[in-house]
Tab-separated table of C-alpha atoms and ligand atoms in Angstrom:
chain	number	residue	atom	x	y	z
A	1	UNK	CA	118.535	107.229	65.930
A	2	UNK	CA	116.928	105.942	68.748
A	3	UNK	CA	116.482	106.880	72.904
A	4	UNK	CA	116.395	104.798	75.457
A	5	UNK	CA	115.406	105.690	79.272
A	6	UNK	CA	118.451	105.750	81.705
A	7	UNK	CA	119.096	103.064	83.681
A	8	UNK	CA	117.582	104.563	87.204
A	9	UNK	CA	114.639	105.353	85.040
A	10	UNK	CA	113.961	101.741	83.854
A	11	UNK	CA	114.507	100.511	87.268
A	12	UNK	CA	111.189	102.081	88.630
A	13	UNK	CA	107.899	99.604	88.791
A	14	UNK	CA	105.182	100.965	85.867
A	15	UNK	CA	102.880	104.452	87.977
A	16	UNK	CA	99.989	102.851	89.230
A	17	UNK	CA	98.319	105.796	88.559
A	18	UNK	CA	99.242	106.041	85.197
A	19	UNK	CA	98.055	102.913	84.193
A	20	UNK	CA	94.740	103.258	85.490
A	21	UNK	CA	94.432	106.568	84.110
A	22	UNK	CA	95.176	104.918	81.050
A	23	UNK	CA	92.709	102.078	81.683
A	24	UNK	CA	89.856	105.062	82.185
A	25	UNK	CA	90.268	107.000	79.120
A	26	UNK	CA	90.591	103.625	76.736
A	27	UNK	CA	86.977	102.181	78.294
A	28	UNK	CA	85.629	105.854	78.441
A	29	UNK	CA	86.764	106.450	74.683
A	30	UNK	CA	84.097	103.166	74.102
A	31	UNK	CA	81.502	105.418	75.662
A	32	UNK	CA	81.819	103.609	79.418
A	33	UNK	CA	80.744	105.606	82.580
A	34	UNK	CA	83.257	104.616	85.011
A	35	UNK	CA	83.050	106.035	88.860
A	36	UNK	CA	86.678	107.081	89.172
A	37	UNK	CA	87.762	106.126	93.025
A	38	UNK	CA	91.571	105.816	91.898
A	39	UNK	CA	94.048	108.768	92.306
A	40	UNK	CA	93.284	111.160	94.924
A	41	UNK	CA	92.648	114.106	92.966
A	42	UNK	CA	90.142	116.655	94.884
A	43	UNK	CA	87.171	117.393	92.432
A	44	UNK	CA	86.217	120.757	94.019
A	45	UNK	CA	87.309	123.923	93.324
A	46	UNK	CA	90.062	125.667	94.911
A	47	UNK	CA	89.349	128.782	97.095
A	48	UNK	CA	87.300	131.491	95.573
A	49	UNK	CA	89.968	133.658	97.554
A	50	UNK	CA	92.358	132.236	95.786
A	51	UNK	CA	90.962	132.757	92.769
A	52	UNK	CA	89.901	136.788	93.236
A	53	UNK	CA	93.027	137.782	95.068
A	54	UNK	CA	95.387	136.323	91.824
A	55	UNK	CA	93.331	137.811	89.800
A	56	UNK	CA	93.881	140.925	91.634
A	57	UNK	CA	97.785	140.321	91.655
A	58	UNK	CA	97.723	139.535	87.298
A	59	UNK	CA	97.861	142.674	87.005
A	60	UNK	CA	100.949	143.613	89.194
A	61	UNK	CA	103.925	144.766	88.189
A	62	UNK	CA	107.397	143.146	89.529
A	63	UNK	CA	105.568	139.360	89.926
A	64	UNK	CA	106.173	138.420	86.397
A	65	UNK	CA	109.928	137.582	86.953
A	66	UNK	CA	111.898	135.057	87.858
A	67	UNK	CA	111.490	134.114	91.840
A	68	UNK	CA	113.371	132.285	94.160
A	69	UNK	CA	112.867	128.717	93.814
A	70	UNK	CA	112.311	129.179	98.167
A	71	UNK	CA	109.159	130.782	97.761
A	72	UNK	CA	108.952	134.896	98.486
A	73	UNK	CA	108.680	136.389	102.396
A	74	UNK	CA	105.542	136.927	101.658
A	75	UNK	CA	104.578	133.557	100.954
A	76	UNK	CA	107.259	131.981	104.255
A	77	UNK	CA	105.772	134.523	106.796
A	78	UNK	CA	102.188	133.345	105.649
A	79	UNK	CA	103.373	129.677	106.148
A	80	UNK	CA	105.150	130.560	109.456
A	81	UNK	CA	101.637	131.730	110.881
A	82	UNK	CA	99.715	129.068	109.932
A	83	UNK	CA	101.993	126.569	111.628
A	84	UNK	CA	101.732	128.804	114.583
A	85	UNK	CA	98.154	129.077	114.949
A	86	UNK	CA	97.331	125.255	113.902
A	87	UNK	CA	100.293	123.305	115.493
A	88	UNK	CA	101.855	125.885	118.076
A	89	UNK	CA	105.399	125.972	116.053
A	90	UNK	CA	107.174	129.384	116.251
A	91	UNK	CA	109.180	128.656	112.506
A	92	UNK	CA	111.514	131.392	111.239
A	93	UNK	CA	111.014	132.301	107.488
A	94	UNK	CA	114.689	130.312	106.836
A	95	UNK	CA	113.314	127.596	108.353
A	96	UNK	CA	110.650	127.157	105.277
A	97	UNK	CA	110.735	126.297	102.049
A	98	UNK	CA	108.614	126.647	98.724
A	99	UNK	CA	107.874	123.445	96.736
A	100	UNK	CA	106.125	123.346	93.403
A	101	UNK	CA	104.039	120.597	95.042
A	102	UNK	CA	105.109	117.830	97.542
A	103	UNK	CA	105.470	115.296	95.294
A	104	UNK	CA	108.809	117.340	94.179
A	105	UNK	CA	109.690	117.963	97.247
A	106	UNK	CA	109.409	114.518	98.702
A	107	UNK	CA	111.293	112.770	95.302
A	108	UNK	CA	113.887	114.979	95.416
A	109	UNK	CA	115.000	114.900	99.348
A	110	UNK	CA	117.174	111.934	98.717
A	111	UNK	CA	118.911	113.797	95.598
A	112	UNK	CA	120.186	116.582	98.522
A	113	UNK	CA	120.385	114.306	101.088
A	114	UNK	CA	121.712	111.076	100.377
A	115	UNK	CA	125.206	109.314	98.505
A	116	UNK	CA	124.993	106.552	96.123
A	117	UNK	CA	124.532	103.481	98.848
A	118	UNK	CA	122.901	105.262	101.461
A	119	UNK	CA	120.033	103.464	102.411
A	120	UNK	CA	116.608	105.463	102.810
A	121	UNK	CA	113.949	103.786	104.720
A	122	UNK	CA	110.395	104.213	103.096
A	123	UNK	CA	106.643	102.693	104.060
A	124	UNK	CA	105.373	99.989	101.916
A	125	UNK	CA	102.519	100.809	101.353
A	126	UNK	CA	103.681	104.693	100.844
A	127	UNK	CA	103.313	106.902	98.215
A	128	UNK	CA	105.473	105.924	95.439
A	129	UNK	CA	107.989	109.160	95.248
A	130	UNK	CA	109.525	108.327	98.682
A	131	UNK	CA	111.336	104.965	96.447
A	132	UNK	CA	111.376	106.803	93.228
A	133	UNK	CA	113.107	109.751	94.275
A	134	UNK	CA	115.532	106.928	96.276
A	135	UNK	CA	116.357	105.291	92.872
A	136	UNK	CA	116.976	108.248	91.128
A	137	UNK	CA	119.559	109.345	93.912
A	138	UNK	CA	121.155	105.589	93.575
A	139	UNK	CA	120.040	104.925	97.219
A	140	UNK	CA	118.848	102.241	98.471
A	141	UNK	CA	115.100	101.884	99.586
A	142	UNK	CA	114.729	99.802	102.085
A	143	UNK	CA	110.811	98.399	102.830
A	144	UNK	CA	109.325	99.165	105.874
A	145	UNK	CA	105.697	96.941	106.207
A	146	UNK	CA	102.925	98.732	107.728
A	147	UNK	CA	101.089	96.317	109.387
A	148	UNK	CA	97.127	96.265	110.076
A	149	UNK	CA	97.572	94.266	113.655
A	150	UNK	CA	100.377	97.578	114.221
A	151	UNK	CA	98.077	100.160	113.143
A	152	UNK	CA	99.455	100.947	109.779
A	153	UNK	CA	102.996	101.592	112.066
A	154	UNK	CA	106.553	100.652	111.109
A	155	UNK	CA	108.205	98.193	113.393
A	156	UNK	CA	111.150	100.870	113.510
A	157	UNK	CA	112.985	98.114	116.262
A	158	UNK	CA	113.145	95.466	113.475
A	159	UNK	CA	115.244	97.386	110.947
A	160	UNK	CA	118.788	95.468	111.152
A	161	UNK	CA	121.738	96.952	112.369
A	162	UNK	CA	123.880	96.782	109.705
A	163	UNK	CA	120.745	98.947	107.482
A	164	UNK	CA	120.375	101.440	109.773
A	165	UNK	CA	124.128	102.071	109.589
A	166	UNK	CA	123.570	102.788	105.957
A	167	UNK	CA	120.281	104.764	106.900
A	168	UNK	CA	119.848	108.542	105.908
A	169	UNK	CA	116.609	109.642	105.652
A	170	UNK	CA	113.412	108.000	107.297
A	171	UNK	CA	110.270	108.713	105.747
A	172	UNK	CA	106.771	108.836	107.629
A	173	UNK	CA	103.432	109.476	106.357
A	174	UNK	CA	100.592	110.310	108.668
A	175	UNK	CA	97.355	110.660	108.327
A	176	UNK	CA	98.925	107.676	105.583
A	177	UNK	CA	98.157	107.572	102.437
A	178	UNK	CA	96.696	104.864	101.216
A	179	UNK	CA	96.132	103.187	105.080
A	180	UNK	CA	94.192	106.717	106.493
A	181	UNK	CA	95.547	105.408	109.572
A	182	UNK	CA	96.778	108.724	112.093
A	183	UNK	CA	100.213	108.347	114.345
A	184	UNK	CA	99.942	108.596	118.250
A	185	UNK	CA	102.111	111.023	119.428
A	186	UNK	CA	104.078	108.234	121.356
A	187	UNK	CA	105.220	107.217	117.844
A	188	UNK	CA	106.717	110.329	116.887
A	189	UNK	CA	108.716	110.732	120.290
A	190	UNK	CA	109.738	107.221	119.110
A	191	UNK	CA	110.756	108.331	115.409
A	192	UNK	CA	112.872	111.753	117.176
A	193	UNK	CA	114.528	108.866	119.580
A	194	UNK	CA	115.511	106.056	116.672
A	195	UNK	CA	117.162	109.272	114.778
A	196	UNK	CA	119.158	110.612	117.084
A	197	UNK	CA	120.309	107.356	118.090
A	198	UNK	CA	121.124	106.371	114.638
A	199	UNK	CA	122.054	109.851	112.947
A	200	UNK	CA	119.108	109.759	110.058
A	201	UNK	CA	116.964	112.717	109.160
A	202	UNK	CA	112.928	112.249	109.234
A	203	UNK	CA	111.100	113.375	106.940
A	204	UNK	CA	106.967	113.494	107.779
A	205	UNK	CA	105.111	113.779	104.825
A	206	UNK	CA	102.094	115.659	106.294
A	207	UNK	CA	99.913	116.616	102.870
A	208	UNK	CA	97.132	114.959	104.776
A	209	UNK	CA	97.191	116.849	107.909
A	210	UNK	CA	93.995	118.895	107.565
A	211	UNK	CA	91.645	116.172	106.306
A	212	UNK	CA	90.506	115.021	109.407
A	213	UNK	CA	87.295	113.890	110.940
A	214	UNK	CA	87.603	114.011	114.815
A	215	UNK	CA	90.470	115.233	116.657
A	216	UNK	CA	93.135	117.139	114.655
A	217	UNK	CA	96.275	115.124	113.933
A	218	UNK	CA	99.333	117.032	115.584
A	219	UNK	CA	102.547	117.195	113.621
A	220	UNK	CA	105.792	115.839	113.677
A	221	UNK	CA	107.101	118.991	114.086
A	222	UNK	CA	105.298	119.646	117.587
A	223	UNK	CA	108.103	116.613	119.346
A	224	UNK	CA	110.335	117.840	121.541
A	225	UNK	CA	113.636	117.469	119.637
A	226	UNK	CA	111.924	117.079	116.486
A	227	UNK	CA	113.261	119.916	114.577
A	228	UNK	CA	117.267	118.633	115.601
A	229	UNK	CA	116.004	115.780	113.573
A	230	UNK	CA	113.472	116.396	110.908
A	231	UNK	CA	111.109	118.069	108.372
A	232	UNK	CA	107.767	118.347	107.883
A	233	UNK	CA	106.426	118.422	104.208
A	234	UNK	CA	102.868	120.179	104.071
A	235	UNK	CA	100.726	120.544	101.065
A	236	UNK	CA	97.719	123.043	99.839
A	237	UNK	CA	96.688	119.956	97.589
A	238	UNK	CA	94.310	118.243	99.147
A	239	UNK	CA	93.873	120.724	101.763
A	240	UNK	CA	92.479	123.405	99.865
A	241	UNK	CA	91.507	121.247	96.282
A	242	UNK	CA	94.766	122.560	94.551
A	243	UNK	CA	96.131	119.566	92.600
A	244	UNK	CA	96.656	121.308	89.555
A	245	UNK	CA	98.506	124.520	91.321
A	246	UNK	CA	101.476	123.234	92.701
A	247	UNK	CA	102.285	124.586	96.002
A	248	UNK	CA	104.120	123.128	99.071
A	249	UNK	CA	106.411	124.137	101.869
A	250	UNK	CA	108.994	122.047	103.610
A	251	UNK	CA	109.574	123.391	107.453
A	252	UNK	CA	111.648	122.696	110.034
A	253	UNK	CA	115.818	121.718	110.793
A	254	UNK	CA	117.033	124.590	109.381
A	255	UNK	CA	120.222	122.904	107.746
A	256	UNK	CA	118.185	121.159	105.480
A	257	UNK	CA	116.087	122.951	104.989
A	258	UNK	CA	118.702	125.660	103.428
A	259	UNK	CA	120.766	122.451	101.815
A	260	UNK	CA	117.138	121.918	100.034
A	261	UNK	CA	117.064	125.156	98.910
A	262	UNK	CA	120.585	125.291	97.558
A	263	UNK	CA	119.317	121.920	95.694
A	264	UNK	CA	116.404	123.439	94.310
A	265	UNK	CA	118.189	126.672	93.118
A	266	UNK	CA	119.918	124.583	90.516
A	267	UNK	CA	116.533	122.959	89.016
A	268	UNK	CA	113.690	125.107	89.590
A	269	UNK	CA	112.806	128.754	89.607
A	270	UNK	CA	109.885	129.179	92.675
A	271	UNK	CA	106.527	129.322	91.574
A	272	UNK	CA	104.483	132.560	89.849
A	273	UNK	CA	104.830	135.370	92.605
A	274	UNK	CA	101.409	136.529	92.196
A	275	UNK	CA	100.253	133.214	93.347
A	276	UNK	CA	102.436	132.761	95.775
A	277	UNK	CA	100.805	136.151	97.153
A	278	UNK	CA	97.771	134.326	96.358
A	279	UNK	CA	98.286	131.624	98.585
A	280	UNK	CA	99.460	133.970	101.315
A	281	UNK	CA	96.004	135.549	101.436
A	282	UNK	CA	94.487	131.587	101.709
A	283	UNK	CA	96.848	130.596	104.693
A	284	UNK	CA	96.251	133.926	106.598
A	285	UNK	CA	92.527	134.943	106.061
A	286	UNK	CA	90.748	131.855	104.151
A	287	UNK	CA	91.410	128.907	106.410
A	288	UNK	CA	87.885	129.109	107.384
A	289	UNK	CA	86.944	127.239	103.967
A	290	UNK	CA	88.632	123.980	105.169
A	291	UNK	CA	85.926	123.268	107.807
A	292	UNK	CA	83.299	122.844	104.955
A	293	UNK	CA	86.110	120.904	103.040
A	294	UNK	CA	86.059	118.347	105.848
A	295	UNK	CA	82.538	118.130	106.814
A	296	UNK	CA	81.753	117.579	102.430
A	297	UNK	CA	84.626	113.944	102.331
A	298	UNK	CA	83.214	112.951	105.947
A	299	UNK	CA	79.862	112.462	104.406
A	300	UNK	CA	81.250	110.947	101.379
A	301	UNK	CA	83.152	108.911	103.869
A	302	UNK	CA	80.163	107.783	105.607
A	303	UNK	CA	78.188	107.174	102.451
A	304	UNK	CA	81.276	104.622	100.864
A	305	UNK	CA	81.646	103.237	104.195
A	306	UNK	CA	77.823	102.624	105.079
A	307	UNK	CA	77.611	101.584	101.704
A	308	UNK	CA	79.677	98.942	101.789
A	309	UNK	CA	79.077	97.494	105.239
A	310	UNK	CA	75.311	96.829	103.454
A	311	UNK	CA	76.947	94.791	101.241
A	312	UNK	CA	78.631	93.154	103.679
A	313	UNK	CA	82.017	93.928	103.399
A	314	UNK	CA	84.296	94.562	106.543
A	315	UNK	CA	85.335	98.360	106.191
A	316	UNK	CA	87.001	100.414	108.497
A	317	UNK	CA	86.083	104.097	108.218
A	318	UNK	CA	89.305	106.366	108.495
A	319	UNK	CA	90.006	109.377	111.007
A	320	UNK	CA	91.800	111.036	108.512
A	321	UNK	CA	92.931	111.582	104.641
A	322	UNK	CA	91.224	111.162	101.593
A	323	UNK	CA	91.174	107.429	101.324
A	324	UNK	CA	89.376	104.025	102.542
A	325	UNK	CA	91.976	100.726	102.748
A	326	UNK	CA	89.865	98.002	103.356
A	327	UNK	CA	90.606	94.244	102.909
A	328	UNK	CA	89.700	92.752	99.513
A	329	UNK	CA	85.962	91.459	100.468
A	330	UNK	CA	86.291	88.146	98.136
A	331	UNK	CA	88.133	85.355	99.286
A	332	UNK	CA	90.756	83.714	96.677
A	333	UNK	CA	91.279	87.091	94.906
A	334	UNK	CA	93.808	88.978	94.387
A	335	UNK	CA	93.670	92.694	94.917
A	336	UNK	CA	94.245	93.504	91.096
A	337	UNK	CA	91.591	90.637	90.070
A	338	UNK	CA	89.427	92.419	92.416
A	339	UNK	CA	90.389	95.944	90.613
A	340	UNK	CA	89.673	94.349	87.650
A	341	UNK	CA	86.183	92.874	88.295
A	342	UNK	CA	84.834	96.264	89.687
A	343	UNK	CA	86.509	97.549	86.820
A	344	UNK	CA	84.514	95.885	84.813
A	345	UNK	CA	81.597	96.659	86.837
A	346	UNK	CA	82.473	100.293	86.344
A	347	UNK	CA	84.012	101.191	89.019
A	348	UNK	CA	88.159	102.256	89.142
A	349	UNK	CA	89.540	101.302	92.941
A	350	UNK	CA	93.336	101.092	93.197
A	351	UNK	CA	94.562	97.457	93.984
A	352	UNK	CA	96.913	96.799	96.725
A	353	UNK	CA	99.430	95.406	95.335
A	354	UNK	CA	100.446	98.222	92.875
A	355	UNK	CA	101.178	99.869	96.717
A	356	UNK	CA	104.113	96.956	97.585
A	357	UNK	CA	104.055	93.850	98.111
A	358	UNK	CA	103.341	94.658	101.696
A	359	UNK	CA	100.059	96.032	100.643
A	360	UNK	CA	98.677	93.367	98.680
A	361	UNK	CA	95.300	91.669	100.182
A	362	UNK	CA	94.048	95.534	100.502
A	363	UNK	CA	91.738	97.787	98.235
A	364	UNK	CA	91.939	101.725	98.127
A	365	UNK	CA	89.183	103.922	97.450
A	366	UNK	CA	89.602	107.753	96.695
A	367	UNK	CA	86.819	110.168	98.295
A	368	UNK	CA	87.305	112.329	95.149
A	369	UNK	CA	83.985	112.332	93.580
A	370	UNK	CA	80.506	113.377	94.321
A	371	UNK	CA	77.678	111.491	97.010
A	372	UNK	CA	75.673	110.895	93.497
A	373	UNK	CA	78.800	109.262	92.523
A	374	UNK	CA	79.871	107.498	95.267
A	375	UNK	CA	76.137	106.209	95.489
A	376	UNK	CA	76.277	104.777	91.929
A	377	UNK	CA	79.797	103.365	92.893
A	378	UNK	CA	78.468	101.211	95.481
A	379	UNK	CA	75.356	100.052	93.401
A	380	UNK	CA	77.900	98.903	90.830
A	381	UNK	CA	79.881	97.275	93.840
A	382	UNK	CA	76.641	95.406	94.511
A	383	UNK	CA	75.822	93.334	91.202
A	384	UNK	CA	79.886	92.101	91.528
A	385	UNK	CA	79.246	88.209	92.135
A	386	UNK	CA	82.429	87.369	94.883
B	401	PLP	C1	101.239	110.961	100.862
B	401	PLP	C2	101.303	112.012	99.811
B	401	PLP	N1	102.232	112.949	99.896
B	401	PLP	C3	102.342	113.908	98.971
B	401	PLP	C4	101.491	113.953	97.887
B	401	PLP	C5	101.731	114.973	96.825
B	401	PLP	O1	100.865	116.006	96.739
B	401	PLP	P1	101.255	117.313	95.962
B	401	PLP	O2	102.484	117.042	95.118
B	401	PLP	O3	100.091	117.602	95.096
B	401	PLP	O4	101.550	118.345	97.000
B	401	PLP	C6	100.492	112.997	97.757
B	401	PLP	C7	99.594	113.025	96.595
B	401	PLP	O5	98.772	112.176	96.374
B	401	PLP	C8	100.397	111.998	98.746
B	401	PLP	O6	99.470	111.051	98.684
C-alpha cells in the first residue's frame, strides 16, 4: 500500500526553510562549519523568569489537565495589560486569544475565515503561512508586491475590482519579515479605510513588534476603527527567544476572535497551564529583559551591516525585526546562485526568490547568531569573488 499527500498539500512550493536546514546538516555531517544566517530562530535563552516561575508551577496541582485551546484568564488578563501599557489598548479578556505559536494562528485564519474561492490577499515577500494556510482553506492567494521604491508597502489601490470582491482577509506584516521595513501610521488608517470599504478583515501579523531599534513601532490595533476591522497576531517568539515554546495571542474584533476560538476548540487543546502561568509572570513583571534583547541584535545589526558596507556592498540597516534584505551585491546573479556561492563559502543566507517571485534580486540575513559569528560570516563574505 502506498500514501500519497492530498492535493492542497502538493500544491504548496518546497519550505525554504526546510531545505536549507537540510542543506546545513548534509555539509555539517562532512564536518563543515557553516555560519547559519537562514531561519530566524533566536539563539538566546528564554527568560530566566520563565524558567524559575514554571518550575515553580511543575509542581501544581489542577495544571496538568486539559485547557482551553483560548489560553486560561490568567494568561488573557496578563496579555490584556501588556497591550495596555505598551500600545494604550484597553482589550477585554474575550477579545484575546491563545495560539500555540503564530505560525498556527496565522495558517489557520483562512480555515475560520474564508469559503473555497474567497480570495485572501497576502505580501510577496511574506512569510510563507499567510499562502499556505490560503491553500489549505481552497482560497485563493492573491500576490501583493512589496516594493523597495514603496517602502516594502502594498499598492492596496492597484488590487482589481473584481479581486477585491472576492477578498476576505488582508494580511499585513510590520516590522516585515524578511524586508525589516516598519509601517507609518498613515498606512494603517489606509488598511482600516480599504476594509471597510470593501468588507475584508485585516489581519497584522505583529511577531516583530518589540524588536526595534529607535522609535517603537505602534500597532495596528491603536487605528481608530481598527478593531471593527481587524486582528492583531503577537508573538513571545522572537520577543522573548521562545521559538521552541509555542505561545501567541490573537487580539482584537471580538467576533473573530471568538469564531477563532470556536475553530481552534475542534483541533487543539491550549497550551500546558503551568506555562501559560509562566508566561503571565513574563508579560506582567519580566518585560524589563527585552531592553537588553534589543540593545544585544542592534549590535549584531551594526556589526553585519558595517561589515558589509566594507566590502562594499549597498546595505540598508533595518529599524526593526530580526532580519537584513539587502540587494544581491553581484551583478548577473541570481539570488539562489548568490545563496549558493556563500554557501559554499560557508555561510547559509536565505535567497530571495524562495520569498516570491516579487522578492527575487534580494538576500536575507538572520541576526540569530553570535558577534563572533557574525564576524566570521562576513570574513567568509569577503574571499566570495562577485
Ligand atoms: C512574520 C512572522 N510571523 C509569525 C512568525 C511565527 O512565529 P511563531 O509561530 O514562533 O510565533 C514568524 C516566524 O518566523 C514570522 O516571521
Amino acid at each position: 500500500m502506498s500514501f500519497r499527500p492530498s492535493d492542497r498539500l502538493t500544491k504548496l512550493p518546497p519550505y525554504l526553510f526546510a531545505e536549507f536546514e537540510r542543506k546545513r546538516a548534509a555539509l555539517e555531517k562532512q564536518g563543515k562549519d557553516i555560519v547559519n544566517l537562514g531561519i530566524g530562530d533566536p539563539d538566546q535563552p528564554p527568560p530566566r523568569l520563565l524558567l524559575e516561575t514554571m518550575k515553580a508551577h511543575l509542581r501544581d496541582e489542577g495544571v496538568h489537565q486539559y485547557s482551553s485551546s483560548q489560553g486560561i484568564e490568567e494568561f488573557r488578563s496578563a496579555v490584556a495589560s501588556f497591550m495596555k501599557k505598551r500600545y494604550g489598548l484597553a482589550l477585554e479578556n474575550r477579545e484575546i486569544c491563545l495560539g500555540i505559536g503564530s505560525k498556527e494562528l496565522i495558517a489557520h485564519m483562512p480555515l475560520a475565515l474564508t469559503n473555497p474561492g474567497d480570495v485572501v490577499l497576502c505580501p510577496e515577500p511574506g512569510y510563507p503561512p499567510y499562502r499556505s494556510g490560503t491553500l489549505f482553506a481552497l482560497s485563493e492567494p492573491y500576490v501583493m508586491p512589496l516594493r523597495k521604491e514603496r517602502g516594502f508597502l502594498p499598492d492596496l489601490d492597484s488590487i482589481p475590482a473584481d479581486v477585491l470582491k472576492r477578498a476576505k482577509i488582508l494580511y499585513v506584516n510590520y516590522p516585515n519579515n524578511p524586508t525589516g521595513a516598519v509601517a507609518p501610521r498613515e498606512f494603517y488608517a489606509k488598511c482600516v479605510e480599504f476594509a471597510k470599504a470593501h468588507g475584508l478583515l485585516v489581519v497584522s501579523d505583529e511577531a516583530y513588534a518589540e524588536l526595534y531599534y529607535g522609535k517603537p513601532p505602534c500597532s495596528f490595533l491603536e487605528l481608530p476603527g481598527a478593531r471593527d476591522v481587524g486582528v492583531a497576531v503577537h508573538s513571545m517568539t522572537k520577543t522573548f527567544s521562545m521559538a521552541g515554546w509555542r505561545v501567541a495571542w490573537v487580539c482584537g474584533n471580538a467576533e473573530v476572535v471568538e469564531i477563532i476560538r470556536g475553530f481552534k476548540a475542534n483541533c487543539d487543546s491550549g497550551q500546558f497551564m503551568g506555562f501559560q502561568k509562566a508566561v503571565a509572570k513574563v508579560l506582567t513583571k519580566g518585560t524589563g529583559d527585552m531592553k537588553s534583547i534589543r540593545a544585544m541584535y542592534k549590535r549584531r545589526r551594526d556589526l553585519f551591516v558595517k561589515g558589509c558596507r566594507k566590502l562594499g556592498w549597498d546595505v540598508t540597516s533595518p529599524e526593526a525585526g530580526l532580519y537584513i534584505w539587502f540587494e544581491v551585491p553581484a551583478k548577473g546573479l541570481t539570488s539562489m546562485q548568490f545563496a549558493e556561492r556563500a554557501l559554499e563559502a560557508g555561510v547559509i543566507m536565505l535567497p530571495g526568490s524562495g520569498f516570491g517571485q516579487a522578492a527575487e534580486g534580494f538576500m536575507r540575513v538572520a541576526l540569530t547568531v553570535t558577534e563572533d559569528r557574525i564576524r566570521e560570516a562576513v570574513k567568509r563574505l569577503a574571499t566570495l569573488k562577485l
